[in-house]
Amino acid sequence: TPKNASVYRITEGPLKADIASNFRRGIPCVSIPGVGIQKEIVSTLKELGATTVRLAFDRDVVTNKAVAKHCKKILGTLREAGFVVEWEQWPDEFKGIDDYEHARATGKSTAETEVLVGDAVDAAVDAALAAASGESTREQAGALPDSRTEVIVNTEEHRVNKEVASALSKSLRVYDRGGCLVK
């Protein structure tokens, strides 16, 4: 990992970090074993000369309350240590940044990530915690208001199945992983 980069990305697990680093040259990744294991992250980032840290955690942040709580904790820890913290998001159909980057590399997605800064980071983390706790509406969790999709059902089974799978993958609790819907 190079020292004194302008931004360092934190993700879960060394494989995700390797994949994200390989596809996103210029943004080095630092991995932690999981969002709950933050012991050495501040000292590692300081040793690297980091000033801005970009959190890139899996989509289960909106479905798993423990993961969401750890994200909120790491956000506070990094800010207390003096880092500028950003939050990176990718389309909902991808669980992690590795899935997203693989889809981009293979031409299955052309979408760009969205990087939130400042108060938007706090809003995203708070919305994720609320969603994971079952306390939020879809609007609070980042979906468009009334994001239902109309699918015209007829004898074109392939089209109908594709449209329904696409609509279901936009759910906060269901996502597309390698072409399969999973919860």
PDB file of C-alpha atoms in Angstrom:
ATOM      1  CA  THR A   1       0.000   0.000   0.000  1.00  0.00           C
ATOM      2  CA  PRO A   2       1.533   3.328  -1.012  1.00  0.00           C
ATOM      3  CA  LYS A   3       2.113   6.015   1.593  1.00  0.00           C
ATOM      4  CA  ASN A   4       0.626   9.515   1.506  1.00  0.00           C
ATOM      5  CA  ALA A   5      -2.149   8.813  -1.010  1.00  0.00           C
ATOM      6  CA  SER A   6      -4.892  11.436  -1.149  1.00  0.00           C
ATOM      7  CA  VAL A   7      -7.602   8.891  -0.239  1.00  0.00           C
ATOM      8  CA  TYR A   8      -7.542   5.438   1.355  1.00  0.00           C
ATOM      9  CA  ARG A   9     -10.499   3.098   1.072  1.00  0.00           C
ATOM     10  CA  ILE A  10     -11.415   0.763   3.938  1.00  0.00           C
ATOM     11  CA  THR A  11     -13.272  -2.413   3.101  1.00  0.00           C
ATOM     12  CA  GLU A  12     -13.923  -5.779   4.712  1.00  0.00           C
ATOM     13  CA  GLY A  13     -11.415  -8.517   4.046  1.00  0.00           C
ATOM     14  CA  PRO A  14      -8.169  -8.684   2.092  1.00  0.00           C
ATOM     15  CA  LEU A  15      -9.727 -10.198  -1.039  1.00  0.00           C
ATOM     16  CA  LYS A  16     -12.197  -7.315  -1.394  1.00  0.00           C
ATOM     17  CA  ALA A  17      -9.367  -4.839  -0.835  1.00  0.00           C
ATOM     18  CA  ASP A  18      -7.201  -6.538  -3.475  1.00  0.00           C
ATOM     19  CA  ILE A  19     -10.028  -6.601  -6.024  1.00  0.00           C
ATOM     20  CA  ALA A  20     -11.000  -2.974  -5.353  1.00  0.00           C
ATOM     21  CA  SER A  21      -7.359  -1.843  -5.508  1.00  0.00           C
ATOM     22  CA  ASN A  22      -6.742  -3.677  -8.781  1.00  0.00           C
ATOM     23  CA  PHE A  23      -9.789  -2.216 -10.509  1.00  0.00           C
ATOM     24  CA  ARG A  24      -9.617   1.225  -8.924  1.00  0.00           C
ATOM     25  CA  ARG A  25      -5.991   2.105  -9.392  1.00  0.00           C
ATOM     26  CA  GLY A  26      -5.082   5.263  -7.548  1.00  0.00           C
ATOM     27  CA  ILE A  27      -7.236   4.523  -4.507  1.00  0.00           C
ATOM     28  CA  PRO A  28      -5.348   2.140  -2.254  1.00  0.00           C
ATOM     29  CA  CYS A  29      -7.432  -0.115  -0.032  1.00  0.00           C
ATOM     30  CA  VAL A  30      -6.875  -1.116   3.545  1.00  0.00           C
ATOM     31  CA  SER A  31      -8.783  -4.153   4.726  1.00  0.00           C
ATOM     32  CA  ILE A  32     -10.160  -4.992   8.102  1.00  0.00           C
ATOM     33  CA  PRO A  33     -11.334  -8.540   8.897  1.00  0.00           C
ATOM     34  CA  GLY A  34     -14.863  -7.219   9.473  1.00  0.00           C
ATOM     35  CA  VAL A  35     -16.495  -3.946  10.459  1.00  0.00           C
ATOM     36  CA  GLY A  36     -16.378  -4.970  14.121  1.00  0.00           C
ATOM     37  CA  ILE A  37     -12.606  -5.466  14.158  1.00  0.00           C
ATOM     38  CA  GLN A  38     -11.163  -1.968  14.174  1.00  0.00           C
ATOM     39  CA  LYS A  39      -8.251  -2.368  16.581  1.00  0.00           C
ATOM     40  CA  GLU A  40      -5.322  -1.262  14.410  1.00  0.00           C
ATOM     41  CA  ILE A  41      -7.050   0.793  11.745  1.00  0.00           C
ATOM     42  CA  VAL A  42      -6.271   4.264  13.147  1.00  0.00           C
ATOM     43  CA  SER A  43      -2.578   3.530  13.726  1.00  0.00           C
ATOM     44  CA  THR A  44      -2.295   1.890  10.286  1.00  0.00           C
ATOM     45  CA  LEU A  45      -3.909   4.859   8.538  1.00  0.00           C
ATOM     46  CA  LYS A  46      -1.716   7.321  10.432  1.00  0.00           C
ATOM     47  CA  GLU A  47       1.377   5.302   9.516  1.00  0.00           C
ATOM     48  CA  LEU A  48       0.329   5.497   5.858  1.00  0.00           C
ATOM     49  CA  GLY A  49      -0.069   9.278   6.111  1.00  0.00           C
ATOM     50  CA  ALA A  50      -3.807   9.194   5.401  1.00  0.00           C
ATOM     51  CA  THR A  51      -5.926  12.311   5.734  1.00  0.00           C
ATOM     52  CA  THR A  52      -9.092  11.152   3.927  1.00  0.00           C
ATOM     53  CA  VAL A  53     -10.644   7.740   4.478  1.00  0.00           C
ATOM     54  CA  ARG A  54     -13.417   6.307   2.291  1.00  0.00           C
ATOM     55  CA  LEU A  55     -15.613   3.625   3.865  1.00  0.00           C
ATOM     56  CA  ALA A  56     -16.703   0.946   1.379  1.00  0.00           C
ATOM     57  CA  PHE A  57     -18.592  -1.677   3.358  1.00  0.00           C
ATOM     58  CA  ASP A  58     -20.961  -4.369   2.097  1.00  0.00           C
ATOM     59  CA  ARG A  59     -24.701  -3.789   1.569  1.00  0.00           C
ATOM     60  CA  ASP A  60     -25.512  -5.800   4.696  1.00  0.00           C
ATOM     61  CA  VAL A  61     -24.977  -2.532   6.533  1.00  0.00           C
ATOM     62  CA  VAL A  62     -28.702  -1.860   5.874  1.00  0.00           C
ATOM     63  CA  THR A  63     -29.917  -5.323   6.913  1.00  0.00           C
ATOM     64  CA  ASN A  64     -27.645  -6.255   9.820  1.00  0.00           C
ATOM     65  CA  LYS A  65     -27.984  -4.090  12.919  1.00  0.00           C
ATOM     66  CA  ALA A  66     -24.596  -5.161  14.348  1.00  0.00           C
ATOM     67  CA  VAL A  67     -22.826  -4.208  11.103  1.00  0.00           C
ATOM     68  CA  ALA A  68     -24.595  -0.836  11.035  1.00  0.00           C
ATOM     69  CA  LYS A  69     -23.616  -0.133  14.658  1.00  0.00           C
ATOM     70  CA  HIS A  70     -19.980  -0.942  13.903  1.00  0.00           C
ATOM     71  CA  CYS A  71     -20.073   1.401  10.899  1.00  0.00           C
ATOM     72  CA  LYS A  72     -21.336   4.200  13.106  1.00  0.00           C
ATOM     73  CA  LYS A  73     -18.598   3.410  15.619  1.00  0.00           C
ATOM     74  CA  ILE A  74     -15.805   3.385  13.040  1.00  0.00           C
ATOM     75  CA  LEU A  75     -17.094   6.662  11.595  1.00  0.00           C
ATOM     76  CA  GLY A  76     -16.794   8.287  15.029  1.00  0.00           C
ATOM     77  CA  THR A  77     -13.401   6.693  15.729  1.00  0.00           C
ATOM     78  CA  LEU A  78     -11.936   7.906  12.442  1.00  0.00           C
ATOM     79  CA  ARG A  79     -13.282  11.426  12.869  1.00  0.00           C
ATOM     80  CA  GLU A  80     -11.993  11.613  16.463  1.00  0.00           C
ATOM     81  CA  ALA A  81      -8.571  10.637  15.107  1.00  0.00           C
ATOM     82  CA  GLY A  82      -8.729  13.624  12.728  1.00  0.00           C
ATOM     83  CA  PHE A  83      -9.542  11.918   9.425  1.00  0.00           C
ATOM     84  CA  VAL A  84     -11.952  13.280   6.831  1.00  0.00           C
ATOM     85  CA  VAL A  85     -14.395  10.410   6.270  1.00  0.00           C
ATOM     86  CA  GLU A  86     -16.237   9.675   3.031  1.00  0.00           C
ATOM     87  CA  TRP A  87     -18.816   6.967   2.275  1.00  0.00           C
ATOM     88  CA  GLU A  88     -18.769   5.083  -1.027  1.00  0.00           C
ATOM     89  CA  GLN A  89     -21.934   3.574  -2.467  1.00  0.00           C
ATOM     90  CA  TRP A  90     -22.553   1.487  -5.563  1.00  0.00           C
ATOM     91  CA  PRO A  91     -25.765   0.168  -7.123  1.00  0.00           C
ATOM     92  CA  ASP A  92     -27.916  -1.865  -4.721  1.00  0.00           C
ATOM     93  CA  GLU A  93     -27.732  -5.017  -6.826  1.00  0.00           C
ATOM     94  CA  PHE A  94     -24.108  -5.532  -5.781  1.00  0.00           C
ATOM     95  CA  LYS A  95     -23.345  -6.764  -2.264  1.00  0.00           C
ATOM     96  CA  GLY A  96     -19.781  -5.522  -2.022  1.00  0.00           C
ATOM     97  CA  ILE A  97     -17.335  -3.365  -3.876  1.00  0.00           C
ATOM     98  CA  ASP A  98     -15.698  -6.526  -5.209  1.00  0.00           C
ATOM     99  CA  ASP A  99     -18.961  -7.684  -6.854  1.00  0.00           C
ATOM    100  CA  TYR A 100     -19.500  -4.199  -8.262  1.00  0.00           C
ATOM    101  CA  GLU A 101     -15.945  -3.910  -9.632  1.00  0.00           C
ATOM    102  CA  HIS A 102     -16.146  -7.380 -11.176  1.00  0.00           C
ATOM    103  CA  ALA A 103     -19.413  -6.437 -12.909  1.00  0.00           C
ATOM    104  CA  ARG A 104     -17.818  -3.267 -14.283  1.00  0.00           C
ATOM    105  CA  ALA A 105     -14.746  -5.160 -15.487  1.00  0.00           C
ATOM    106  CA  THR A 106     -16.881  -7.742 -17.284  1.00  0.00           C
ATOM    107  CA  GLY A 107     -19.193  -5.138 -18.829  1.00  0.00           C
ATOM    108  CA  LYS A 108     -22.240  -6.105 -16.747  1.00  0.00           C
ATOM    109  CA  SER A 109     -22.440  -2.632 -15.204  1.00  0.00           C
ATOM    110  CA  THR A 110     -21.426   0.824 -16.331  1.00  0.00           C
ATOM    111  CA  ALA A 111     -22.701   2.618 -13.230  1.00  0.00           C
ATOM    112  CA  GLU A 112     -20.285   4.737 -11.220  1.00  0.00           C
ATOM    113  CA  THR A 113     -19.964   4.734  -7.463  1.00  0.00           C
ATOM    114  CA  GLU A 114     -21.300   7.658  -5.482  1.00  0.00           C
ATOM    115  CA  VAL A 115     -19.038   9.198  -2.862  1.00  0.00           C
ATOM    116  CA  LEU A 116     -20.774  10.968   0.002  1.00  0.00           C
ATOM    117  CA  VAL A 117     -18.973  13.591   2.078  1.00  0.00           C
ATOM    118  CA  GLY A 118     -19.650  15.688   5.182  1.00  0.00           C
ATOM    119  CA  ASP A 119     -23.163  15.540   6.632  1.00  0.00           C
ATOM    120  CA  ALA A 120     -24.264  13.154   3.862  1.00  0.00           C
ATOM    121  CA  VAL A 121     -21.989  10.495   5.401  1.00  0.00           C
ATOM    122  CA  ASP A 122     -23.733  10.831   8.759  1.00  0.00           C
ATOM    123  CA  ALA A 123     -27.134  10.716   7.066  1.00  0.00           C
ATOM    124  CA  ALA A 124     -26.183   7.537   5.157  1.00  0.00           C
ATOM    125  CA  VAL A 125     -24.855   5.798   8.272  1.00  0.00           C
ATOM    126  CA  ASP A 126     -27.877   6.855  10.337  1.00  0.00           C
ATOM    127  CA  ALA A 127     -30.243   5.659   7.573  1.00  0.00           C
ATOM    128  CA  ALA A 128     -28.392   2.319   7.401  1.00  0.00           C
ATOM    129  CA  LEU A 129     -28.663   1.895  11.176  1.00  0.00           C
ATOM    130  CA  ALA A 130     -32.362   2.775  11.106  1.00  0.00           C
ATOM    131  CA  ALA A 131     -33.007   0.382   8.207  1.00  0.00           C
ATOM    132  CA  ALA A 132     -31.087  -2.446   9.876  1.00  0.00           C
ATOM    133  CA  SER A 133     -33.027  -1.823  13.072  1.00  0.00           C
ATOM    134  CA  GLY A 134     -36.308  -1.986  11.159  1.00  0.00           C
ATOM    135  CA  GLU A 135     -37.060   1.615  12.090  1.00  0.00           C
ATOM    136  CA  SER A 136     -36.864   3.274   8.730  1.00  0.00           C
ATOM    137  CA  THR A 137     -38.873   3.760   5.630  1.00  0.00           C
ATOM    138  CA  ARG A 138     -37.452   3.014   2.197  1.00  0.00           C
ATOM    139  CA  GLU A 139     -36.978   6.746   1.663  1.00  0.00           C
ATOM    140  CA  GLN A 140     -34.734   7.005   4.759  1.00  0.00           C
ATOM    141  CA  ALA A 141     -32.665   4.068   3.546  1.00  0.00           C
ATOM    142  CA  GLY A 142     -31.884   5.709   0.229  1.00  0.00           C
ATOM    143  CA  ALA A 143     -34.499   4.297  -2.140  1.00  0.00           C
ATOM    144  CA  LEU A 144     -36.717   6.504  -4.234  1.00  0.00           C
ATOM    145  CA  PRO A 145     -40.181   7.180  -2.808  1.00  0.00           C
ATOM    146  CA  ASP A 146     -42.661   4.528  -3.912  1.00  0.00           C
ATOM    147  CA  SER A 147     -40.025   2.669  -5.909  1.00  0.00           C
ATOM    148  CA  ARG A 148     -42.387  -0.090  -7.029  1.00  0.00           C
ATOM    149  CA  THR A 149     -41.860  -1.225 -10.581  1.00  0.00           C
ATOM    150  CA  GLU A 150     -44.685  -2.162 -12.922  1.00  0.00           C
ATOM    151  CA  VAL A 151     -44.113  -5.370 -14.847  1.00  0.00           C
ATOM    152  CA  ILE A 152     -46.553  -6.311 -17.588  1.00  0.00           C
ATOM    153  CA  VAL A 153     -47.074 -10.078 -17.346  1.00  0.00           C
ATOM    154  CA  ASN A 154     -47.730 -11.908 -20.588  1.00  0.00           C
ATOM    155  CA  THR A 155     -46.376 -14.929 -22.467  1.00  0.00           C
ATOM    156  CA  GLU A 156     -42.870 -13.419 -22.832  1.00  0.00           C
ATOM    157  CA  GLU A 157     -41.537 -15.377 -19.862  1.00  0.00           C
ATOM    158  CA  HIS A 158     -37.888 -14.448 -20.363  1.00  0.00           C
ATOM    159  CA  ARG A 159     -38.656 -10.700 -20.351  1.00  0.00           C
ATOM    160  CA  VAL A 160     -41.088 -10.985 -17.422  1.00  0.00           C
ATOM    161  CA  ASN A 161     -38.598 -12.975 -15.334  1.00  0.00           C
ATOM    162  CA  LYS A 162     -35.800 -10.516 -16.111  1.00  0.00           C
ATOM    163  CA  GLU A 163     -37.933  -7.488 -15.200  1.00  0.00           C
ATOM    164  CA  VAL A 164     -39.210  -9.079 -11.971  1.00  0.00           C
ATOM    165  CA  ALA A 165     -35.689 -10.135 -10.940  1.00  0.00           C
ATOM    166  CA  SER A 166     -34.442  -6.624 -11.656  1.00  0.00           C
ATOM    167  CA  ALA A 167     -37.243  -5.070  -9.589  1.00  0.00           C
ATOM    168  CA  LEU A 168     -36.676  -7.476  -6.689  1.00  0.00           C
ATOM    169  CA  SER A 169     -32.935  -6.788  -6.700  1.00  0.00           C
ATOM    170  CA  LYS A 170     -33.673  -3.131  -5.885  1.00  0.00           C
ATOM    171  CA  SER A 171     -35.106  -4.167  -2.524  1.00  0.00           C
ATOM    172  CA  LEU A 172     -33.109  -3.301   0.581  1.00  0.00           C
ATOM    173  CA  ARG A 173     -33.269  -6.930   1.688  1.00  0.00           C
ATOM    174  CA  VAL A 174     -32.736  -8.706  -1.641  1.00  0.00           C
ATOM    175  CA  TYR A 175     -29.840  -8.208  -3.996  1.00  0.00           C
ATOM    176  CA  ASP A 176     -28.362  -9.695  -7.139  1.00  0.00           C
ATOM    177  CA  ARG A 177     -25.155 -11.666  -6.665  1.00  0.00           C
ATOM    178  CA  GLY A 178     -23.768 -13.216  -9.799  1.00  0.00           C
ATOM    179  CA  GLY A 179     -27.188 -13.258 -11.454  1.00  0.00           C
ATOM    180  CA  CYS A 180     -28.995 -14.871  -8.496  1.00  0.00           C
ATOM    181  CA  LEU A 181     -31.337 -13.109  -6.101  1.00  0.00           C
ATOM    182  CA  VAL A 182     -30.196 -13.567  -2.505  1.00  0.00           C
ATOM    183  CA  LYS A 183     -31.329 -12.287   0.861  1.00  0.00           C
TER     184      LYS A 183
END
